[in-house]
Amino acid sequence: KAGVTQTPRYLIKTRGQQVTLSCSPISGHRSVSWYQQTPGQGLQFLFEYFSETQRNKGNFPGRFSGRQFSNSRSEMNVSTLELGDSALYLCASSLGDRSGGYTFGSGTRLTVV
Amino acid sequence: QQQVKQSPQSLIVQKGGISIINCAYENTAFDYFPWYQQFPGKGPALLIAIRPDVSEKKEGRFTISFNKSAKQFSLHIMDSQPGDSATYFCAALTGGFKTIFGAGTRLFVKA
């Protein structure tokens, strides 16, 4: 059973640019959640998509957006990048019900210079 | 109300000892409490989880103790090994299907 795949693994961008990160969940999983991980702030929830609809949203500015496709693959977009956006972005897939926990990908390490 | 408070921030344990990490929550609507283990360069991995109708769950060397009245739960790692050195996160699932994470505990097991 293939795990959660995130691409790319590493990314370096310049302030003001935009970036798109991709996540392929485990087959059969309908929910994809995105988290930002930084040393000082831990795991901060960005948003969750379930069956192509945003079901939950964290407290991030509108520069952070996402979407989910009919095959459950998800993308996350960050526009007008700031230095503070440098972080590990993690995608987690689940069935989306209350039966179990997440399976995380290895993350995308974004560095903004 | 949506927070999960985790302690300690870091922990050093001798090989063979017991590692104990504690978490507390306020929202009684939380109904699923997983623990995740994260190694450097990897995403967190689900380790063990418990629901509030059970006071304890054991899987191998890992045990969750759950105190519903105190709104606290803890992870015990028995016979801790150097390979257990990692960051551990407690978490709680909200009624709205969102998982809230604790701040994490960095565990180092000395050989």
Coordinates of C-alpha atoms in Angstrom, one line a residue:
Chain A
K1 CA 0.0 0.0 0.0
A2 CA 1.6 3.2 -1.1
G3 CA 2.0 5.9 1.5
V4 CA 1.3 9.6 1.3
T5 CA 3.4 11.3 -1.4
Q6 CA 4.4 14.9 -1.2
T7 CA 6.2 16.8 -3.9
P8 CA 8.6 18.4 -4.1
R9 CA 10.6 17.4 -1.1
Y10 CA 12.6 20.7 -1.1
L11 CA 11.9 24.1 -2.5
I12 CA 13.7 27.4 -2.4
K13 CA 11.7 30.5 -3.3
T14 CA 12.3 34.3 -3.2
R15 CA 10.1 36.6 -1.2
G16 CA 7.1 37.7 -3.2
Q17 CA 6.9 34.6 -5.3
Q18 CA 4.2 32.0 -5.1
V19 CA 4.5 28.3 -4.6
T20 CA 2.3 25.2 -5.1
L21 CA 2.8 22.0 -3.1
S22 CA 1.3 18.7 -4.0
C23 CA 0.0 15.8 -1.9
S24 CA -1.2 12.4 -3.1
P25 CA -3.1 10.6 -0.2
I26 CA -3.4 6.9 0.5
S27 CA -5.8 5.2 -1.9
G28 CA -9.3 5.3 -0.5
H29 CA -8.6 8.2 1.9
R30 CA -11.0 11.0 1.2
S31 CA -9.6 13.6 3.6
V32 CA -6.4 15.6 3.2
S33 CA -5.2 17.9 5.9
W34 CA -2.3 20.4 5.7
Y35 CA 0.0 21.4 8.6
Q36 CA 2.9 23.9 8.9
Q37 CA 5.7 22.8 11.1
T38 CA 8.2 25.2 12.5
P39 CA 10.6 24.7 15.5
G40 CA 9.0 27.5 17.5
Q41 CA 5.3 26.9 16.6
G42 CA 5.0 23.1 16.4
L43 CA 2.3 21.7 14.1
Q44 CA -0.1 24.4 13.0
F45 CA -3.3 23.4 11.2
L46 CA -3.8 25.1 7.8
F47 CA -6.9 23.4 6.3
E48 CA -8.6 20.1 5.6
Y49 CA -10.3 19.0 2.5
F50 CA -12.8 16.2 2.3
S51 CA -14.4 15.0 -0.9
E52 CA -13.2 18.2 -2.8
T53 CA -14.7 20.6 -0.2
Q54 CA -12.8 22.5 2.5
R55 CA -14.2 21.2 5.7
N56 CA -11.9 23.0 8.2
K57 CA -9.7 26.0 8.1
G58 CA -7.0 27.2 10.5
N59 CA -5.9 30.7 11.4
F60 CA -3.7 31.4 8.5
P61 CA -3.9 34.5 6.2
G62 CA -5.7 34.2 2.8
R63 CA -2.3 33.9 1.1
F64 CA -2.6 30.2 2.0
S65 CA -5.1 28.3 -0.1
G66 CA -5.7 24.8 -1.2
R67 CA -7.9 22.6 -3.2
Q68 CA -8.7 18.9 -3.6
F69 CA -9.3 17.1 -6.8
S70 CA -11.8 14.3 -7.6
N71 CA -9.1 11.7 -7.1
S72 CA -8.4 13.1 -3.6
R73 CA -5.1 14.5 -4.5
S74 CA -4.6 17.9 -3.0
E75 CA -2.6 21.0 -3.7
M76 CA -1.6 23.9 -1.4
N77 CA -0.7 27.3 -2.7
V78 CA 1.1 30.1 -0.9
S79 CA 1.1 33.5 -2.7
T80 CA 3.3 36.5 -2.0
L81 CA 5.8 34.5 0.0
E82 CA 7.3 36.0 3.2
L83 CA 10.5 34.9 5.0
G84 CA 8.3 33.7 7.8
D85 CA 6.7 31.1 5.5
S86 CA 9.9 29.0 5.6
A87 CA 8.8 25.8 7.2
L88 CA 8.1 22.1 6.7
Y89 CA 4.7 21.7 5.2
L90 CA 3.1 18.3 6.0
C91 CA 0.1 16.7 4.4
A92 CA -1.9 14.1 6.3
S93 CA -4.4 11.7 4.8
S94 CA -7.2 9.9 6.5
L95 CA -10.6 8.3 5.9
G96 CA -12.1 11.5 7.2
D97 CA -14.4 9.8 9.6
R98 CA -13.8 9.2 13.3
S99 CA -12.3 5.7 12.9
G100 CA -8.6 6.5 13.1
G101 CA -5.7 8.8 12.8
Y102 CA -3.6 10.4 10.1
T103 CA -1.0 9.1 7.8
F104 CA 1.5 11.8 7.1
G105 CA 3.8 12.4 4.2
S106 CA 7.5 13.3 4.6
G107 CA 6.7 16.9 4.0
T108 CA 7.9 19.7 1.7
R109 CA 10.7 21.8 3.1
L110 CA 10.1 25.3 1.9
T111 CA 12.8 27.9 2.3
V112 CA 12.0 31.6 1.4
V113 CA 15.0 33.8 0.8
Chain B
Q1 CA -10.6 25.5 24.5
Q2 CA -9.1 24.0 21.4
Q3 CA -5.7 23.6 22.9
V4 CA -3.8 20.5 23.9
K5 CA -1.0 21.3 26.4
Q6 CA 2.0 18.9 26.4
S7 CA 4.8 18.5 28.8
P8 CA 7.7 18.3 29.2
Q9 CA 9.3 20.0 26.2
S10 CA 12.3 17.7 26.4
L11 CA 13.1 14.5 28.3
I12 CA 16.3 12.6 28.8
V13 CA 16.0 9.0 30.0
Q14 CA 18.5 6.2 30.6
K15 CA 18.2 3.1 28.4
G16 CA 15.8 0.7 30.0
G17 CA 14.0 3.4 31.9
I18 CA 10.4 4.6 31.6
S19 CA 9.6 7.7 29.6
I20 CA 6.5 9.6 30.5
I21 CA 4.9 12.4 28.5
N22 CA 1.8 14.2 29.7
C23 CA -1.0 16.1 27.9
A24 CA -4.0 18.0 29.1
Y25 CA -7.1 19.3 27.3
E26 CA -10.1 21.4 28.0
N27 CA -12.7 20.6 25.4
T28 CA -14.8 17.7 26.4
A29 CA -16.0 17.2 22.8
F30 CA -12.6 15.7 21.9
D31 CA -13.2 12.0 21.4
Y32 CA -10.0 10.5 19.9
F33 CA -6.5 10.9 21.3
P34 CA -3.6 9.8 19.2
W35 CA 0.1 10.0 19.8
Y36 CA 2.5 10.5 17.0
Q37 CA 6.3 9.8 16.8
Q38 CA 8.5 11.9 14.5
F39 CA 12.1 11.2 13.5
P40 CA 14.2 13.9 11.9
G41 CA 13.5 14.4 8.2
K42 CA 10.2 12.4 8.4
G43 CA 6.6 13.2 8.9
P44 CA 4.9 12.2 12.2
A45 CA 3.8 8.6 12.4
L46 CA 0.8 7.3 14.3
L47 CA 2.0 5.4 17.3
I48 CA -1.0 4.5 19.5
A49 CA -4.4 6.1 20.1
I50 CA -7.2 5.9 22.7
R51 CA -10.9 6.8 23.0
P52 CA -12.3 8.3 26.2
D53 CA -14.4 5.2 27.0
V54 CA -11.1 3.4 27.9
S55 CA -8.7 4.3 30.7
E56 CA -5.7 2.5 29.4
K57 CA -4.4 1.0 26.1
K58 CA -1.2 -0.9 25.7
E59 CA 0.7 -1.8 22.5
G60 CA 4.1 -3.4 23.1
R61 CA 6.2 -1.1 25.2
F62 CA 3.9 1.9 24.6
T63 CA 0.9 2.6 27.0
I64 CA -1.6 5.4 27.0
S65 CA -3.2 6.2 30.3
F66 CA -6.4 8.3 30.1
N67 CA -8.1 10.2 32.9
K68 CA -11.4 11.5 31.6
S69 CA -12.4 13.4 34.8
A70 CA -9.0 15.2 35.0
K71 CA -9.0 15.7 31.2
Q72 CA -5.4 14.4 31.0
F73 CA -3.7 11.6 29.1
S74 CA -0.2 10.4 29.1
L75 CA 2.2 8.2 27.1
H76 CA 4.4 5.7 28.9
I77 CA 7.4 4.1 27.1
M78 CA 8.6 1.1 29.0
D79 CA 12.2 -0.2 28.7
S80 CA 13.1 2.9 26.7
Q81 CA 15.7 2.3 23.9
P82 CA 18.0 4.7 22.0
G83 CA 15.9 4.0 18.9
D84 CA 13.0 5.6 20.7
S85 CA 14.8 9.0 20.6
A86 CA 12.4 11.1 18.6
T87 CA 9.8 13.9 19.0
Y88 CA 6.5 12.8 20.4
F89 CA 3.2 14.7 19.8
C90 CA 0.0 14.1 21.6
A91 CA -3.2 15.2 19.7
A92 CA -6.9 15.3 20.0
L93 CA -9.7 15.1 17.4
T94 CA -12.3 17.7 17.6
G95 CA -16.0 17.3 16.8
G96 CA -15.3 19.0 13.5
F97 CA -12.8 16.4 12.3
K98 CA -9.8 18.7 13.0
T99 CA -6.8 17.3 14.8
I100 CA -5.1 19.6 17.3
F101 CA -1.5 18.8 18.3
G102 CA 0.4 19.4 21.4
A103 CA 3.7 21.3 21.2
G104 CA 5.8 18.1 21.1
T105 CA 8.3 16.5 23.4
R106 CA 11.9 15.8 22.3
L107 CA 12.9 12.5 23.9
F108 CA 16.5 11.4 24.1
V109 CA 17.4 7.9 25.4
K110 CA 20.9 7.6 26.6
A111 CA 22.7 4.3 25.9

